Coordinates of C-alpha atoms in Angstrom, one line a residue:
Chain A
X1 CA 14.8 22.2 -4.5
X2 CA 11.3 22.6 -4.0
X3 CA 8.1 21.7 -2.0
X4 CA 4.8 20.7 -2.4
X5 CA 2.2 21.6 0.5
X6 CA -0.9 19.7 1.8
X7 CA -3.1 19.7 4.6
X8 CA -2.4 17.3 7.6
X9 CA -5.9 16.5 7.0
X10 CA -9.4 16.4 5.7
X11 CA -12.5 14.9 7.2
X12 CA -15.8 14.0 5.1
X13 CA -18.9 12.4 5.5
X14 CA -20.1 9.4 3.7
X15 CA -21.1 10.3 0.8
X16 CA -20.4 13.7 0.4
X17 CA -17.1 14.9 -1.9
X18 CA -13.3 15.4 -0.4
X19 CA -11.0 18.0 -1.8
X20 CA -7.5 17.0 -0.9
X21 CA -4.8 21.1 -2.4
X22 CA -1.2 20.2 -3.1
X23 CA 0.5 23.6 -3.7
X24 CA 4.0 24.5 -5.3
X25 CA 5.9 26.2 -7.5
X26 CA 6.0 23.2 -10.1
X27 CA 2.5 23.6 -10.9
X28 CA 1.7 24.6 -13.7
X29 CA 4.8 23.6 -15.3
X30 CA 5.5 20.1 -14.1
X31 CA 2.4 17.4 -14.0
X32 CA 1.2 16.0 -10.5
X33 CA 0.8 13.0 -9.5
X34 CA -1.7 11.8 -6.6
X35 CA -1.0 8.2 -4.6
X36 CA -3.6 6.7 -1.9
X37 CA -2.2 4.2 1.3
X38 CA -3.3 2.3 3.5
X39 CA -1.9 1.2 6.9
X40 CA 0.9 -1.4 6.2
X41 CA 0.3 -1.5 2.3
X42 CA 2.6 0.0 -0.4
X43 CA 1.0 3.5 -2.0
X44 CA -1.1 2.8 -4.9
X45 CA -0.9 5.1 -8.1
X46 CA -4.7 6.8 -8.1
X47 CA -4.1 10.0 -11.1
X48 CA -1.0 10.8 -13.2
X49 CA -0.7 13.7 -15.7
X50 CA -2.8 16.4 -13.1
X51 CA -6.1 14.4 -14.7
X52 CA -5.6 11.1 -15.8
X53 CA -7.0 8.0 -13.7
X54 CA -5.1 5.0 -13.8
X55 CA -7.2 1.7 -14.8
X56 CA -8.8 0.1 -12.3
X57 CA -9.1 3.4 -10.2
X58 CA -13.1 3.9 -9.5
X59 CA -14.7 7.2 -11.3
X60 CA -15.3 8.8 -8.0
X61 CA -11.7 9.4 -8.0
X62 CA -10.7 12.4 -10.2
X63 CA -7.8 15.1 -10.5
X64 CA -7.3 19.0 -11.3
X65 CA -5.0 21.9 -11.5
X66 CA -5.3 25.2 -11.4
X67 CA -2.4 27.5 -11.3
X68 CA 0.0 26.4 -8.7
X69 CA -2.4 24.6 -6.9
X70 CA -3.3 20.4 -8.3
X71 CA -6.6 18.9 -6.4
X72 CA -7.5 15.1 -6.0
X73 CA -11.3 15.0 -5.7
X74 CA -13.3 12.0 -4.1
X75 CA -16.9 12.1 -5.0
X76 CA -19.1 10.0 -2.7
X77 CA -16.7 9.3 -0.6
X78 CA -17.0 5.7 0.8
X79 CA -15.3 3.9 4.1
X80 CA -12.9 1.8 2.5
X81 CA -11.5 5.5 0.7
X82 CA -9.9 6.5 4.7
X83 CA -6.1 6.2 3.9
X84 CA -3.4 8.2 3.3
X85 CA -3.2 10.5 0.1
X86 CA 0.3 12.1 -1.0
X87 CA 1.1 14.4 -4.2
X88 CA 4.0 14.0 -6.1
X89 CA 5.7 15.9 -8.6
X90 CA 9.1 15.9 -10.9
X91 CA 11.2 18.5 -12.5
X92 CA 12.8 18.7 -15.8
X93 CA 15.9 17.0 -14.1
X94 CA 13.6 14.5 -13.0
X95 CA 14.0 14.9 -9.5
X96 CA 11.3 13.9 -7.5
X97 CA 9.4 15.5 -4.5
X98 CA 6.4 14.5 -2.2
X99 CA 3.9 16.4 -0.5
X100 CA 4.1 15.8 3.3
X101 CA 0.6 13.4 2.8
X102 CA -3.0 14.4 3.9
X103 CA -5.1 11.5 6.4
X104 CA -8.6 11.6 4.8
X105 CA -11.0 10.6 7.6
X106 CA -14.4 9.0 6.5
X107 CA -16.8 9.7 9.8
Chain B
X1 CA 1.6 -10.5 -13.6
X2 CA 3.8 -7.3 -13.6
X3 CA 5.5 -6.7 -10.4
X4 CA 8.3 -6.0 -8.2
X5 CA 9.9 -8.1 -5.5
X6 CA 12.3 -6.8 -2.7
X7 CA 14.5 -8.4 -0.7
X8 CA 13.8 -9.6 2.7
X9 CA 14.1 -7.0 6.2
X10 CA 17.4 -6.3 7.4
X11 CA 19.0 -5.3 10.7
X12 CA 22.1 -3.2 10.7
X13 CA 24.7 -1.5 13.5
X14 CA 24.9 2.8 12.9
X15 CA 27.6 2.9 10.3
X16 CA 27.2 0.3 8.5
X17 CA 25.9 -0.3 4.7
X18 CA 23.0 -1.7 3.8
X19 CA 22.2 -3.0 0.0
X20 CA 18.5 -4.0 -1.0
X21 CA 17.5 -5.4 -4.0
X22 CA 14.6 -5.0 -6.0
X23 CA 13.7 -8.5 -8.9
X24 CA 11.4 -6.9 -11.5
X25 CA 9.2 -9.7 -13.5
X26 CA 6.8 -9.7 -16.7
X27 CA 7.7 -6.8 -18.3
X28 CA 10.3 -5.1 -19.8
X29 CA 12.8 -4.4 -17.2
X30 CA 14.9 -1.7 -19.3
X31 CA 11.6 0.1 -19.9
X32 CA 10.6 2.1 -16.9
X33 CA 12.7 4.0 -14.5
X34 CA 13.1 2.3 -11.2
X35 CA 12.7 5.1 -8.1
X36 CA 14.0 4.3 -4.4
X37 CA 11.5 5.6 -2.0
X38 CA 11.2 5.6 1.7
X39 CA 8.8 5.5 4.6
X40 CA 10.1 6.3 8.6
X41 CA 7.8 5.1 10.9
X42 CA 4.7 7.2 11.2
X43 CA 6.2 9.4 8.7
X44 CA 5.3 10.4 5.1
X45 CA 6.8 9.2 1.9
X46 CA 10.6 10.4 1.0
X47 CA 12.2 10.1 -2.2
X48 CA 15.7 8.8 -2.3
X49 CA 16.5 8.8 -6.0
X50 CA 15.9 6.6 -9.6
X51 CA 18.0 4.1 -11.5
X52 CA 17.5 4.3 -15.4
X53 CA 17.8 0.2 -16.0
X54 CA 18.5 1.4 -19.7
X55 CA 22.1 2.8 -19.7
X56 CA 22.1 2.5 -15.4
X57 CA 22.0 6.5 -15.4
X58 CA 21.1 7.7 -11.7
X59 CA 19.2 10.7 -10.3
X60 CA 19.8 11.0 -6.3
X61 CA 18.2 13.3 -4.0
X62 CA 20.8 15.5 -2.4
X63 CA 20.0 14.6 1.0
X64 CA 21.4 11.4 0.1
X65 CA 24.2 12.1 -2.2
X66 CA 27.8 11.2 -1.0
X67 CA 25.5 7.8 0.7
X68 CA 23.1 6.1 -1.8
X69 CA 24.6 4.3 -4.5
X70 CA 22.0 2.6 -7.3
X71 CA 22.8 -0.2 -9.6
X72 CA 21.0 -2.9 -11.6
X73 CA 21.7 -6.1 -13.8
X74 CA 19.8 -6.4 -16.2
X75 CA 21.2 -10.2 -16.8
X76 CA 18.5 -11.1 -14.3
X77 CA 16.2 -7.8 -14.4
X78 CA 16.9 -6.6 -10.5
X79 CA 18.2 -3.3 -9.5
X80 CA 19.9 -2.5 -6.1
X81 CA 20.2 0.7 -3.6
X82 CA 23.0 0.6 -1.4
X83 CA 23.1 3.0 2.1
X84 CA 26.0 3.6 3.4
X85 CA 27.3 5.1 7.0
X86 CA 23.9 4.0 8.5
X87 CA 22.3 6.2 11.3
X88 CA 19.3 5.3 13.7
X89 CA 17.2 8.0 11.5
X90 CA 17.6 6.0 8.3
X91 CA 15.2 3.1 10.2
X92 CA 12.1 2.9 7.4
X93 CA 10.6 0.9 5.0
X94 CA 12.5 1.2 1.3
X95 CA 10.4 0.7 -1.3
X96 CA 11.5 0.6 -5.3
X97 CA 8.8 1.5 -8.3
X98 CA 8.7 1.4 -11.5
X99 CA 7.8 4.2 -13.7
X100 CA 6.8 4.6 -17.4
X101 CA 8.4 7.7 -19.3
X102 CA 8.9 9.5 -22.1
X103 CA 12.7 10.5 -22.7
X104 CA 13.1 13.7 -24.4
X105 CA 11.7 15.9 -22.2
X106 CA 12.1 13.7 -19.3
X107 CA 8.5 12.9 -18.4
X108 CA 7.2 10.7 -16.3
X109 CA 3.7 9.1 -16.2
X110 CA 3.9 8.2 -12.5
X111 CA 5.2 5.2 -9.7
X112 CA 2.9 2.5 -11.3
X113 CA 4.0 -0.5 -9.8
X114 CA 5.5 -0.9 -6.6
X115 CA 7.7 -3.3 -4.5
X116 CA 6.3 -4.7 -1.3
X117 CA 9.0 -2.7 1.0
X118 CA 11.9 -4.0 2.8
X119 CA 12.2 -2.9 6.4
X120 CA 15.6 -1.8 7.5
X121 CA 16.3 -0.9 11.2
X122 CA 19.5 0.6 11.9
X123 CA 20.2 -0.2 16.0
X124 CA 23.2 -0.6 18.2

């Protein structure tokens, strides 16, 4: 099996841009996949593919990878973006794995 | 619209079984993988395994194996996850979600659509 690593978490201003690392050994060769929640909802499906934003997602939300390393970015980061954020990727098998979730604090 | 509804909470003894359901509606149900994931409280997300509708092929995680079984019908479009020898540690929401792929490689295009949770607490 593997693992995918992110920080407990990240703290930003209003405004400014939040860079939230998942790290693994399935990057580059399996896609990741980045999901926000919120206290008491079910996680919501933010990027797919590494890049690819999901309709309905805002622009500030964007994805990246870079070796073993994928990266959701949240330009101008507003209040209602404090929530939960996990990674996600799959192998060839198709089995599944989460990253342990990052809290992203808007202060 | 598209979406996915689970059955209602449950509250089980340790050791027994447990068997949620998950009603899919408004799209094509043999179309998307359905995944089992779950949530302990305060805890981050954990993925339990996937159903393909199409066929009923499964995927389990291999913490669970030996304990999960997945089914659907698709008569009426709703899969199932059954937990078996239930301990205080499986207390958590379970939540099913579909997800688009491509079959050949397996691919998938990510948990698009997800089921409202079922809370399950396992106590003596």
């Amino acid at each position: 099996s593997y693992e995918l690593t992110q920080p407990p978490s990240v703290s930003v201003s209003p405004g400014q841009t939040a860079r939230i690392p998942c790290s693994g050994d399935a990057f580059p060769k399996q896609y990741g996949y980045w999901y926000q929640q919120k206290p008491g909802q079910a996680p919501v499906l933010v990027i797919y593919k590494d890049s690819e934003r999901l309709s309905g997602i805002p622009e500030r939300f964007s994805g990246s990878s870079s070796g073993t390393t994928v990266t959701l970015t949240v330009s101008g980061v507003q209040a209602e973006d404090e929530a939960d954020y996990y990674c996600q990727s799959a192998d060839s098998s198709g089995t599944v794995v989460f990253g342990g979730g990052t809290k992203l604090t808007v202060l | 619209q598209v979406q996915l509804v689970q059955s209602g909470a449950e509250v089980k003894k340790p050791g027994a079984s447990v068997k949620v359901s998950c009603k899919a509606s408004e799209y094509t149900f043999t179309g998307y993988y359905l995944h089992w994931v779950r949530q302990a409280p305060g805890q981050g997300l954990e993925w339990m395994g996937w159903i393909n509708p199409n066929g009923g092929g499964t995927n389990y995680a291999q913490k669970f194996q030996g304990r999960v079984t997945m089914t659907r019908d698709t008569s009426i479009n709703t899969a199932y996850m059954e937990l078996s020898r239930l301990k205080s540690d499986d207390t958590a929401v379970y939540y099913c979600s579909r997800d688009p792929y491509s079959a050949f490689p397996l691919t998938f295009y990510g948990m698009d659509v997800w089921g409202q949770g079922t809370t399950v607490t396992v106590s003596s």
